[in-house]
Structure formats: structure tokens, C-alpha cells
Amino acid sequence: MQDRRSIYDTRGIDELRRELRFEPGLLRRLRIAYFKKSLGTEAALAELPAGVRDAFAERVEFHPFVLHKRCDSQLDGATKLIFRTAAGMLIESVILRAGTGRVALCVSSQVGCAAACDFCATGKMGMAHSLSAAEILDQVVQANELLRGEGRAVRNVVFMGMGEPLHNEDAVGRAIETLCDPSLFHHPPSRVLVSTVGVADRMVAFAERFPGVNLALSLHSVRQGTREQIIPLAKRYPLPMLRETLAEVQRIQTRQLMLEYLMLAGVNDSLEEATELLKWLDGLDVHINLIPFNPVEDAPHLTGSDRETRERFAAVLKSAGVPTTIRYSMGADIEAACGQLVRTENHAVAAALARARC
Ligand code: SAH
């Protein structure tokens, strides 16, 4: 059997269309049904004449991922989707349904992560396989197919799942281009957010390529020693460099910068640090998200700041006029929160693969 070509391989699919001799307009309709309307593979194929439908279906790969498991939170509107890659690894996406009816999808860009942040379960996996653009986008397609049954659709795509997006810049960039392409998903760039641990040079390159896409920096501390303690990569990208990077990104981009600040008890949550943060931010126009810590098994030495501390920290920032939001965690009962994604399952898979090789 011939190799299947991916539905995302625009040129390859067009060649196949010529070979099967059907009109470009039919392919356009198939793409609208599949990408824009999320009608699913069957309905998209129904746009083609019966004579070529089977041949096309046989030679095109629509879904690089298989949905392995779905977990719905009993507490809130979160749904975790666990996908199996062709190599047998598991990755996760999280659907977040807000009270307003708006839906965000948190996508993964890698299996594992080389950044190895102390507070993050994905970082503790100690490996990083980058996903392809098709694998990143299949998370959106499958989530949308599922949401269609509820009369909803993904409104915001946030790269806050497993992995460091700027360590997989090529595929993430291609995925965003495809997502925003008017003939494909036609998703507005202003509803895409890429969160990074702070890969300084790549942040500037990213802002130049996508000036209308939101960028968030996981800052977590403005003390170099503290930041290094929780984010090993902070050694390579020290705070003064990051401060310059943010100023540069702000000059290039049209969107307001976002900063994430994980609140860890006794580590980075003192009021002095809130004041230092204000000083560090002077001259920047940012929105700060204070995020609660979601406990992870491998970091028993870390605990989240209590509510009162988070509120006092936020008050310092707000009273200085810095837009600040205290975030709440979703999907706590299904381990869908930031930094908790599929570590356990992947260990089981890695172990099974190792056994199989013996
Ligand atoms: N690598 C990217 C995106 C992945 S994680 C980044 O570092 O930004 C998305 C956000 O979740 C980051 O701000 C990350 O620091 C945070 N995070 C990771 N583990 C967490 C945990 N256990 N609790 C709360 N937030 C966590």
C-alpha cells in the first residue's frame, strides 16, 4: 500500500486531487467541512463524488492521533483528552469550558519537556519528543468534533499543555499558520496564546513572525537565584536578558504581553517580591496572571501559597495599576491542571515499550 499523505500536506493533497481527477472546488468544500465546520471525516468525504471518495479516503491520513481516553471533570467544565501518538506515547489536551460559554483548548506541543521545571510534572518526565504541526492541529480538530455535539466550538487555543512551544518552533509556527489560514481553520490570531518558559531569542523571532498572536512568559520570580532554583533554564536566559526581550517583543507586537506568576509558598510569594516585581516591570505594559500551584507527586517540597497571600500579592500589583488576575485551577479531579499532564500514563507506556523490546 502507498504511504498515506496527511490532510495537512496541501501540495500532496492537491496532487492527489489531480491524479483522481476531481475539481478543486470539491477539495475546497471538503476542507471547509473538515477544518472550519468540524463536521468529521465522513461528512467531509461526502463532499467528494462517490467514484473517488474511497480512493481518497484510503490515501489520506486525517487523524494522526487516536483518542485513547476522555475524562470529564465532575467539579467544573474541564475535559481531558488523552491521545495516543503513532509511536505509542500519550499526550493530553484539556478543554476548558468557562461559565460564559466560551471554550479554550489547552494543547500540547511536545511529549515531555526539556525545560525540567521543578514544579511541573511534564518537566519531570525528562524527555522531549516534538509533535508535528499535524499532531498539534489534530488536538483542535478532535476537540472541535466532540464540542460540536454540545453546540460549542474552541474559541481560544492556548499552548499551555505539555512541552515548551519555543523548543518546537518550526511545528508550532506551521500549526499557527494553518490555524489562521482563511482557507483552512480561519482562526483569529488574537485567540491564540503561546506560553513560554522564556527562550529569549526565540521569543523575539516568534513576535516578528506572529505580531498578532498572544505571547505569555512564565516568569514566576524576579529574583535570579529563586528563578534558577525552580526553572533550570533561567541560567541560560537571565532576568536582565528577559526584561530586554519583553521590551523588544512589546515594540514588535500588537497584543498586550502576558506574564504568568506561579504562587509558591515561601518561595516567591512575599510582599517584598511583589514590590520587586513592580520595579522590574516598570515601563512594560503587561497583564499578570497569578496562578495557583497544582501539587505534583515529584515535588513534595513545594506547596501553593494560600488564598490570602495570593490576594495580598495581587493587591500590591493592582494598587500600582498593573492589571492582575488571580487564576483558579480547573479540572483538579482529573489531573487536568497545568503541569499535571499524563506523566503517570507515559511511564506505564515507556515501561511497556521497554519490556516489549527485551
Ligand atoms: N512550557 C511553557 C508552557 C507549558 S505549562 C511554559 O513554561 O510556559 C503552562 C503554565 O503552567 C506555565 O506557566 C507553567 O509554569 C505552569 N505550570 C507548570 N506546572 C505547574 C503546576 N504544577 N501548577 C501550576 N502551574 C504550573
CSV table of C-alpha atoms and ligand atoms in Angstrom, one decimal:
chain,number,residue,atom,x,y,z
A,1,MET,CA,0.0,0.0,0.0
A,2,GLN,CA,1.2,3.5,-0.8
A,3,ASP,CA,2.1,5.8,2.0
A,4,ARG,CA,-0.8,7.9,3.2
A,5,ARG,CA,-0.4,11.7,2.8
A,6,SER,CA,-1.6,14.0,5.6
A,7,ILE,CA,-4.6,16.1,5.1
A,8,TYR,CA,-2.4,19.0,6.2
A,9,ASP,CA,0.0,18.4,3.3
A,10,THR,CA,-1.6,21.0,1.0
A,11,ARG,CA,0.6,20.3,-2.1
A,12,GLY,CA,0.4,16.5,-1.7
A,13,ILE,CA,-3.4,16.6,-1.4
A,14,ASP,CA,-3.6,18.7,-4.5
A,15,GLU,CA,-1.5,16.3,-6.4
A,16,LEU,CA,-3.8,13.5,-5.3
A,17,ARG,CA,-6.8,15.5,-6.4
A,18,ARG,CA,-5.3,15.9,-9.9
A,19,GLU,CA,-4.5,12.2,-10.0
A,20,LEU,CA,-8.0,11.3,-9.0
A,21,ARG,CA,-9.4,13.9,-11.4
A,22,PHE,CA,-11.8,15.9,-9.5
A,23,GLU,CA,-12.5,19.7,-9.3
A,24,PRO,CA,-10.5,22.0,-7.0
A,25,GLY,CA,-13.8,23.4,-5.7
A,26,LEU,CA,-14.7,20.0,-4.3
A,27,LEU,CA,-11.5,19.9,-2.3
A,28,ARG,CA,-12.3,23.4,-1.0
A,29,ARG,CA,-15.6,22.1,0.2
A,30,LEU,CA,-14.0,19.1,1.9
A,31,ARG,CA,-11.6,21.4,3.7
A,32,ILE,CA,-14.4,23.7,4.8
A,33,ALA,CA,-16.4,20.8,6.2
A,34,TYR,CA,-13.3,19.3,7.9
A,35,PHE,CA,-11.4,22.3,9.2
A,36,LYS,CA,-13.9,25.1,9.5
A,37,LYS,CA,-17.1,23.3,10.4
A,38,SER,CA,-15.5,20.3,12.2
A,39,LEU,CA,-18.1,18.0,10.7
A,40,GLY,CA,-15.8,15.0,10.9
A,41,THR,CA,-14.1,12.8,8.3
A,42,GLU,CA,-17.3,11.1,7.0
A,43,ALA,CA,-19.1,14.3,6.3
A,44,ALA,CA,-16.0,15.9,4.8
A,45,LEU,CA,-15.6,12.9,2.4
A,46,ALA,CA,-19.2,13.2,1.5
A,47,GLU,CA,-18.3,16.3,-0.4
A,48,LEU,CA,-16.5,14.2,-3.0
A,49,PRO,CA,-18.1,12.3,-5.8
A,50,ALA,CA,-18.8,8.7,-4.9
A,51,GLY,CA,-16.4,7.4,-7.5
A,52,VAL,CA,-13.3,8.9,-5.9
A,53,ARG,CA,-14.3,9.0,-2.2
A,54,ASP,CA,-12.9,5.6,-1.2
A,55,ALA,CA,-9.7,6.1,-3.1
A,56,PHE,CA,-9.2,9.5,-1.5
A,57,ALA,CA,-10.0,8.1,2.0
A,58,GLU,CA,-7.6,5.3,1.6
A,59,ARG,CA,-4.7,7.5,0.7
A,60,VAL,CA,-5.2,10.4,3.1
A,61,GLU,CA,-4.5,10.4,6.8
A,62,PHE,CA,-7.0,12.6,8.6
A,63,HIS,CA,-6.2,11.9,12.3
A,64,PRO,CA,-2.5,11.3,13.3
A,65,PHE,CA,-3.8,10.7,16.8
A,66,VAL,CA,-6.1,8.1,18.3
A,67,LEU,CA,-8.3,9.3,21.2
A,68,HIS,CA,-7.2,7.0,24.0
A,69,LYS,CA,-9.4,8.3,26.8
A,70,ARG,CA,-11.7,11.1,27.8
A,71,CYS,CA,-12.1,12.3,31.4
A,72,ASP,CA,-14.8,14.8,32.3
A,73,SER,CA,-14.4,16.7,35.5
A,74,GLN,CA,-17.2,16.4,38.0
A,75,LEU,CA,-16.2,19.7,39.5
A,76,ASP,CA,-16.2,22.1,36.6
A,77,GLY,CA,-16.3,22.4,32.8
A,78,ALA,CA,-12.9,20.7,32.2
A,79,THR,CA,-12.5,17.7,29.9
A,80,LYS,CA,-9.2,16.0,29.5
A,81,LEU,CA,-8.5,14.2,26.2
A,82,ILE,CA,-5.7,11.7,26.2
A,83,PHE,CA,-4.3,10.9,22.7
A,84,ARG,CA,-2.0,8.1,21.6
A,85,THR,CA,0.7,9.1,19.1
A,86,ALA,CA,1.7,6.7,16.3
A,87,ALA,CA,4.8,5.9,18.4
A,88,GLY,CA,2.5,4.8,21.3
A,89,MET,CA,3.2,7.8,23.6
A,90,LEU,CA,0.3,9.6,25.3
A,91,ILE,CA,-0.3,13.3,25.2
A,92,GLU,CA,-3.0,15.4,26.6
A,93,SER,CA,-5.2,18.3,25.7
A,94,VAL,CA,-7.7,20.0,28.0
A,95,ILE,CA,-11.0,21.5,27.1
A,96,LEU,CA,-11.9,24.4,29.5
A,97,ARG,CA,-15.5,25.5,29.4
A,98,ALA,CA,-15.9,28.8,31.1
A,99,GLY,CA,-19.1,29.9,32.8
A,100,THR,CA,-19.6,32.4,30.0
A,101,GLY,CA,-19.9,29.6,27.5
A,102,ARG,CA,-16.6,30.3,25.9
A,103,VAL,CA,-14.2,27.4,25.3
A,104,ALA,CA,-10.5,27.3,25.5
A,105,LEU,CA,-8.4,24.4,24.4
A,106,CYS,CA,-5.0,23.8,26.0
A,107,VAL,CA,-2.8,22.0,23.6
A,108,SER,CA,0.5,20.1,23.9
A,109,SER,CA,3.4,20.8,21.7
A,110,GLN,CA,5.8,18.1,22.9
A,111,VAL,CA,5.7,14.7,24.7
A,112,GLY,CA,7.7,15.6,27.8
A,113,CYS,CA,9.8,18.7,28.1
A,114,ALA,CA,13.5,19.5,28.3
A,115,ALA,CA,12.9,22.6,30.4
A,116,ALA,CA,12.6,20.4,33.5
A,117,CYS,CA,11.0,23.0,35.8
A,118,ASP,CA,10.9,21.8,39.4
A,119,PHE,CA,7.1,22.4,39.8
A,120,CYS,CA,6.0,20.7,36.6
A,121,ALA,CA,5.1,17.1,36.1
A,122,THR,CA,5.8,17.2,32.4
A,123,GLY,CA,9.3,18.6,33.1
A,124,LYS,CA,9.9,15.6,35.4
A,125,MET,CA,9.3,13.2,32.5
A,126,GLY,CA,12.8,14.1,31.4
A,127,MET,CA,12.3,13.6,27.7
A,128,ALA,CA,11.0,15.7,24.9
A,129,HIS,CA,9.6,14.4,21.6
A,130,SER,CA,8.4,17.3,19.5
A,131,LEU,CA,4.9,16.9,17.9
A,132,SER,CA,4.4,17.7,14.3
A,133,ALA,CA,2.1,20.5,13.1
A,134,ALA,CA,-0.5,17.9,12.1
A,135,GLU,CA,-0.3,16.4,15.6
A,136,ILE,CA,-0.8,19.8,17.2
A,137,LEU,CA,-3.7,20.6,15.0
A,138,ASP,CA,-5.4,17.2,15.4
A,139,GLN,CA,-5.9,18.1,19.0
A,140,VAL,CA,-8.0,21.1,17.8
A,141,VAL,CA,-9.9,19.0,15.2
A,142,GLN,CA,-10.8,16.2,17.6
A,143,ALA,CA,-11.8,18.7,20.4
A,144,ASN,CA,-14.0,20.6,18.0
A,145,GLU,CA,-15.6,17.4,16.7
A,146,LEU,CA,-16.5,16.5,20.3
A,147,LEU,CA,-17.7,20.0,21.1
A,148,ARG,CA,-19.9,20.2,18.1
A,149,GLY,CA,-22.2,17.7,19.7
A,150,GLU,CA,-22.7,20.3,22.6
A,151,GLY,CA,-23.2,23.2,20.2
A,152,ARG,CA,-19.9,24.7,21.1
A,153,ALA,CA,-16.5,25.3,19.5
A,154,VAL,CA,-13.0,26.0,20.5
A,155,ARG,CA,-12.6,29.8,20.8
A,156,ASN,CA,-9.1,30.1,22.2
A,157,VAL,CA,-6.2,27.9,21.5
A,158,VAL,CA,-3.6,28.1,24.2
A,159,PHE,CA,-0.2,26.4,24.1
A,160,MET,CA,0.0,25.6,27.8
A,161,GLY,CA,-0.2,21.8,27.7
A,162,MET,CA,2.8,19.5,27.7
A,163,GLY,CA,6.1,20.9,26.3
A,164,GLU,CA,7.9,24.1,25.6
A,165,PRO,CA,6.5,25.6,22.3
A,166,LEU,CA,9.6,27.5,21.5
A,167,HIS,CA,11.6,24.3,21.6
A,168,ASN,CA,9.4,23.1,18.8
A,169,GLU,CA,9.2,26.4,17.0
A,170,ASP,CA,9.0,25.0,13.5
A,171,ALA,CA,6.0,22.8,14.0
A,172,VAL,CA,4.3,25.3,16.4
A,173,GLY,CA,4.8,28.0,13.8
A,174,ARG,CA,3.4,25.9,11.0
A,175,ALA,CA,0.4,24.9,13.2
A,176,ILE,CA,-0.4,28.5,13.9
A,177,GLU,CA,-0.1,29.4,10.2
A,178,THR,CA,-2.5,26.6,9.3
A,179,LEU,CA,-4.9,27.5,12.1
A,180,CYS,CA,-5.1,31.1,11.0
A,181,ASP,CA,-5.2,30.3,7.2
A,182,PRO,CA,-8.5,31.6,5.9
A,183,SER,CA,-8.9,28.6,3.6
A,184,LEU,CA,-8.3,26.2,6.4
A,185,PHE,CA,-9.3,26.8,10.1
A,186,HIS,CA,-9.6,30.5,9.7
A,187,HIS,CA,-9.0,31.1,13.4
A,188,PRO,CA,-8.1,34.6,14.5
A,189,PRO,CA,-4.5,35.0,15.7
A,190,SER,CA,-5.7,37.1,18.6
A,191,ARG,CA,-7.3,34.0,20.0
A,192,VAL,CA,-4.1,32.0,20.0
A,193,LEU,CA,-1.7,32.2,23.0
A,194,VAL,CA,1.8,30.7,23.2
A,195,SER,CA,3.2,30.4,26.7
A,196,THR,CA,7.0,30.0,27.1
A,197,VAL,CA,9.4,29.4,29.9
A,198,GLY,CA,11.4,32.3,28.4
A,199,VAL,CA,13.6,31.2,25.5
A,200,ALA,CA,14.6,34.9,24.9
A,201,ASP,CA,15.9,34.9,21.4
A,202,ARG,CA,13.2,32.7,20.1
A,203,MET,CA,10.5,35.0,21.7
A,204,VAL,CA,11.7,37.9,19.6
A,205,ALA,CA,11.7,35.8,16.4
A,206,PHE,CA,8.3,34.5,17.3
A,207,ALA,CA,6.9,38.0,17.8
A,208,GLU,CA,8.3,39.1,14.5
A,209,ARG,CA,6.7,36.2,12.7
A,210,PHE,CA,3.3,36.4,14.6
A,211,PRO,CA,2.9,40.0,15.8
A,212,GLY,CA,-0.9,39.4,16.4
A,213,VAL,CA,-0.5,36.2,18.4
A,214,ASN,CA,-0.5,36.5,22.2
A,215,LEU,CA,2.7,35.6,24.0
A,216,ALA,CA,2.9,34.8,27.7
A,217,LEU,CA,6.1,34.4,29.7
A,218,SER,CA,6.2,32.1,32.7
A,219,LEU,CA,8.2,34.5,34.9
A,220,HIS,CA,7.5,33.1,38.4
A,221,SER,CA,10.1,35.2,40.1
A,222,VAL,CA,12.2,38.3,39.5
A,223,ARG,CA,15.0,37.1,41.8
A,224,GLN,CA,17.6,35.3,39.7
A,225,GLY,CA,18.5,32.8,42.4
A,226,THR,CA,14.9,31.8,43.0
A,227,ARG,CA,14.1,31.6,39.3
A,228,GLU,CA,17.1,29.3,38.8
A,229,GLN,CA,16.0,27.1,41.6
A,230,ILE,CA,12.6,26.4,40.1
A,231,ILE,CA,13.4,26.9,36.4
A,232,PRO,CA,16.8,25.4,35.4
A,233,LEU,CA,16.7,27.3,32.0
A,234,ALA,CA,16.8,30.6,33.9
A,235,LYS,CA,20.6,30.2,34.0
A,236,ARG,CA,20.8,30.4,30.2
A,237,TYR,CA,18.3,33.3,30.0
A,238,PRO,CA,19.0,35.5,33.0
A,239,LEU,CA,16.4,38.1,34.1
A,240,PRO,CA,18.0,41.2,32.6
A,241,MET,CA,18.0,39.5,29.3
A,242,LEU,CA,14.3,38.6,29.7
A,243,ARG,CA,13.5,42.1,30.6
A,244,GLU,CA,15.1,43.4,27.4
A,245,THR,CA,13.3,40.7,25.5
A,246,LEU,CA,9.9,41.7,26.8
A,247,ALA,CA,10.6,45.3,25.8
A,248,GLU,CA,11.6,44.2,22.3
A,249,VAL,CA,8.6,41.9,22.0
A,250,GLN,CA,6.3,44.8,23.1
A,251,ARG,CA,7.8,47.0,20.4
A,252,ILE,CA,7.0,44.4,17.7
A,253,GLN,CA,3.7,43.1,18.8
A,254,THR,CA,0.2,44.5,18.7
A,255,ARG,CA,-1.0,42.4,21.7
A,256,GLN,CA,-0.6,43.0,25.4
A,257,LEU,CA,2.1,40.8,26.9
A,258,MET,CA,1.0,38.3,29.5
A,259,LEU,CA,3.1,37.2,32.5
A,260,GLU,CA,2.4,34.1,34.5
A,261,TYR,CA,3.4,34.0,38.1
A,262,LEU,CA,3.1,30.7,39.9
A,263,MET,CA,2.5,31.3,43.6
A,264,LEU,CA,4.6,29.0,45.7
A,265,ALA,CA,4.5,29.3,49.5
A,266,GLY,CA,7.7,30.7,50.9
A,267,VAL,CA,9.5,30.7,47.6
A,268,ASN,CA,8.2,33.7,45.6
A,269,ASP,CA,5.1,35.0,47.4
A,270,SER,CA,6.3,37.6,49.8
A,271,LEU,CA,5.1,41.2,49.6
A,272,GLU,CA,8.7,42.3,49.1
A,273,GLU,CA,8.8,40.2,45.9
A,274,ALA,CA,5.5,41.8,44.8
A,275,THR,CA,7.3,45.2,45.1
A,276,GLU,CA,10.4,43.9,43.3
A,277,LEU,CA,8.2,42.6,40.6
A,278,LEU,CA,6.6,46.0,40.1
A,279,LYS,CA,10.0,47.6,39.8
A,280,TRP,CA,11.1,45.0,37.3
A,281,LEU,CA,8.0,45.7,35.2
A,282,ASP,CA,8.5,49.4,35.2
A,283,GLY,CA,8.0,50.6,31.6
A,284,LEU,CA,6.2,47.5,30.4
A,285,ASP,CA,2.6,47.1,29.6
A,286,VAL,CA,1.6,43.7,30.8
A,287,HIS,CA,-1.2,41.6,32.2
A,288,ILE,CA,-0.3,39.4,35.2
A,289,ASN,CA,-1.9,36.1,35.9
A,290,LEU,CA,-1.2,34.8,39.4
A,291,ILE,CA,-1.6,31.0,39.1
A,292,PRO,CA,-2.2,28.6,41.9
A,293,PHE,CA,0.1,25.7,42.3
A,294,ASN,CA,-1.2,22.3,41.4
A,295,PRO,CA,0.6,19.8,43.5
A,296,VAL,CA,2.6,17.2,41.6
A,297,GLU,CA,3.9,13.9,43.0
A,298,ASP,CA,7.5,14.5,42.3
A,299,ALA,CA,7.7,17.9,44.0
A,300,PRO,CA,6.6,17.2,47.6
A,301,HIS,CA,8.8,20.1,48.8
A,302,LEU,CA,6.6,22.6,47.1
A,303,THR,CA,3.2,23.9,48.2
A,304,GLY,CA,1.0,26.6,46.8
A,305,SER,CA,0.5,30.0,48.5
A,306,ASP,CA,-2.8,30.2,50.4
A,307,ARG,CA,-5.6,32.3,49.2
A,308,GLU,CA,-5.0,35.2,51.5
A,309,THR,CA,-1.3,35.5,50.4
A,310,ARG,CA,-2.3,35.4,46.7
A,311,GLU,CA,-4.9,38.1,47.4
A,312,ARG,CA,-2.4,40.4,49.2
A,313,PHE,CA,0.2,39.9,46.5
A,314,ALA,CA,-2.4,40.8,43.9
A,315,ALA,CA,-3.5,43.9,45.8
A,316,VAL,CA,0.1,45.2,45.7
A,317,LEU,CA,0.2,44.9,41.9
A,318,LYS,CA,-3.3,46.2,41.4
A,319,SER,CA,-2.8,49.2,43.6
A,320,ALA,CA,0.1,50.2,41.3
A,321,GLY,CA,-2.2,50.0,38.3
A,322,VAL,CA,-0.9,46.7,36.9
A,323,PRO,CA,-3.8,44.6,35.5
A,324,THR,CA,-3.7,41.4,37.6
A,325,THR,CA,-5.9,38.3,37.6
A,326,ILE,CA,-5.9,35.7,40.3
A,327,ARG,CA,-6.5,32.4,38.3
A,328,TYR,CA,-8.3,29.4,39.7
A,329,SER,CA,-7.5,25.9,38.7
A,330,MET,CA,-9.9,23.8,36.7
A,331,GLY,CA,-10.1,20.0,36.3
A,332,ALA,CA,-8.4,19.3,39.7
A,333,ASP,CA,-10.2,15.9,40.0
A,334,ILE,CA,-9.0,14.7,36.6
A,335,GLU,CA,-5.4,15.9,36.9
A,336,ALA,CA,-6.1,18.2,34.0
A,337,ALA,CA,-4.4,21.2,35.6
A,338,CYS,CA,-1.3,22.9,34.3
A,339,GLY,CA,1.8,20.8,34.8
A,340,GLN,CA,-0.1,17.6,35.7
A,341,LEU,CA,-0.4,16.1,32.3
A,342,VAL,CA,0.0,12.4,31.5
A,343,ARG,CA,3.1,11.7,33.4
A,344,THR,CA,1.7,8.5,35.0
A,345,GLU,CA,0.4,7.1,31.8
A,346,ASN,CA,3.6,7.7,29.9
A,347,HIS,CA,5.7,6.0,32.5
A,348,ALA,CA,3.5,3.0,32.0
A,349,VAL,CA,3.8,3.2,28.2
A,350,ALA,CA,7.6,3.7,28.4
A,351,ALA,CA,7.9,0.7,30.7
A,352,ALA,CA,5.7,-1.5,28.4
A,353,LEU,CA,7.8,-0.5,25.4
A,354,ALA,CA,10.9,-1.3,27.3
A,355,ARG,CA,9.5,-4.7,28.2
A,356,ALA,CA,8.4,-5.3,24.7
A,357,ARG,CA,12.0,-4.7,23.4
A,358,CYS,CA,13.5,-7.2,25.8
B,1,SAH,N1,6.5,25.5,28.6
B,1,SAH,C1,5.5,26.5,28.6
B,1,SAH,C2,4.1,26.1,28.6
B,1,SAH,C3,3.7,24.9,29.5
B,1,SAH,S1,3.0,25.0,31.0
B,1,SAH,C4,5.8,27.5,29.8
B,1,SAH,O1,6.7,27.2,30.6
B,1,SAH,O2,5.1,28.5,29.9
B,1,SAH,C5,1.9,26.3,31.2
B,1,SAH,C6,2.0,27.0,32.5
B,1,SAH,O3,1.7,26.2,33.6
B,1,SAH,C7,3.4,27.6,32.8
B,1,SAH,O4,3.2,28.9,33.3
B,1,SAH,C8,3.9,26.7,33.8
B,1,SAH,O5,4.9,27.3,34.5
B,1,SAH,C9,2.7,26.4,34.6
B,1,SAH,N2,2.8,25.2,35.5
B,1,SAH,C10,3.6,24.1,35.3
B,1,SAH,N3,3.4,23.2,36.3
B,1,SAH,C11,2.5,23.8,37.1
B,1,SAH,C12,1.9,23.3,38.3
B,1,SAH,N4,2.2,22.2,38.9
B,1,SAH,N5,1.0,24.1,38.9
B,1,SAH,C13,0.6,25.3,38.3
B,1,SAH,N6,1.1,25.7,37.2
B,1,SAH,C14,2.1,25.0,36.6
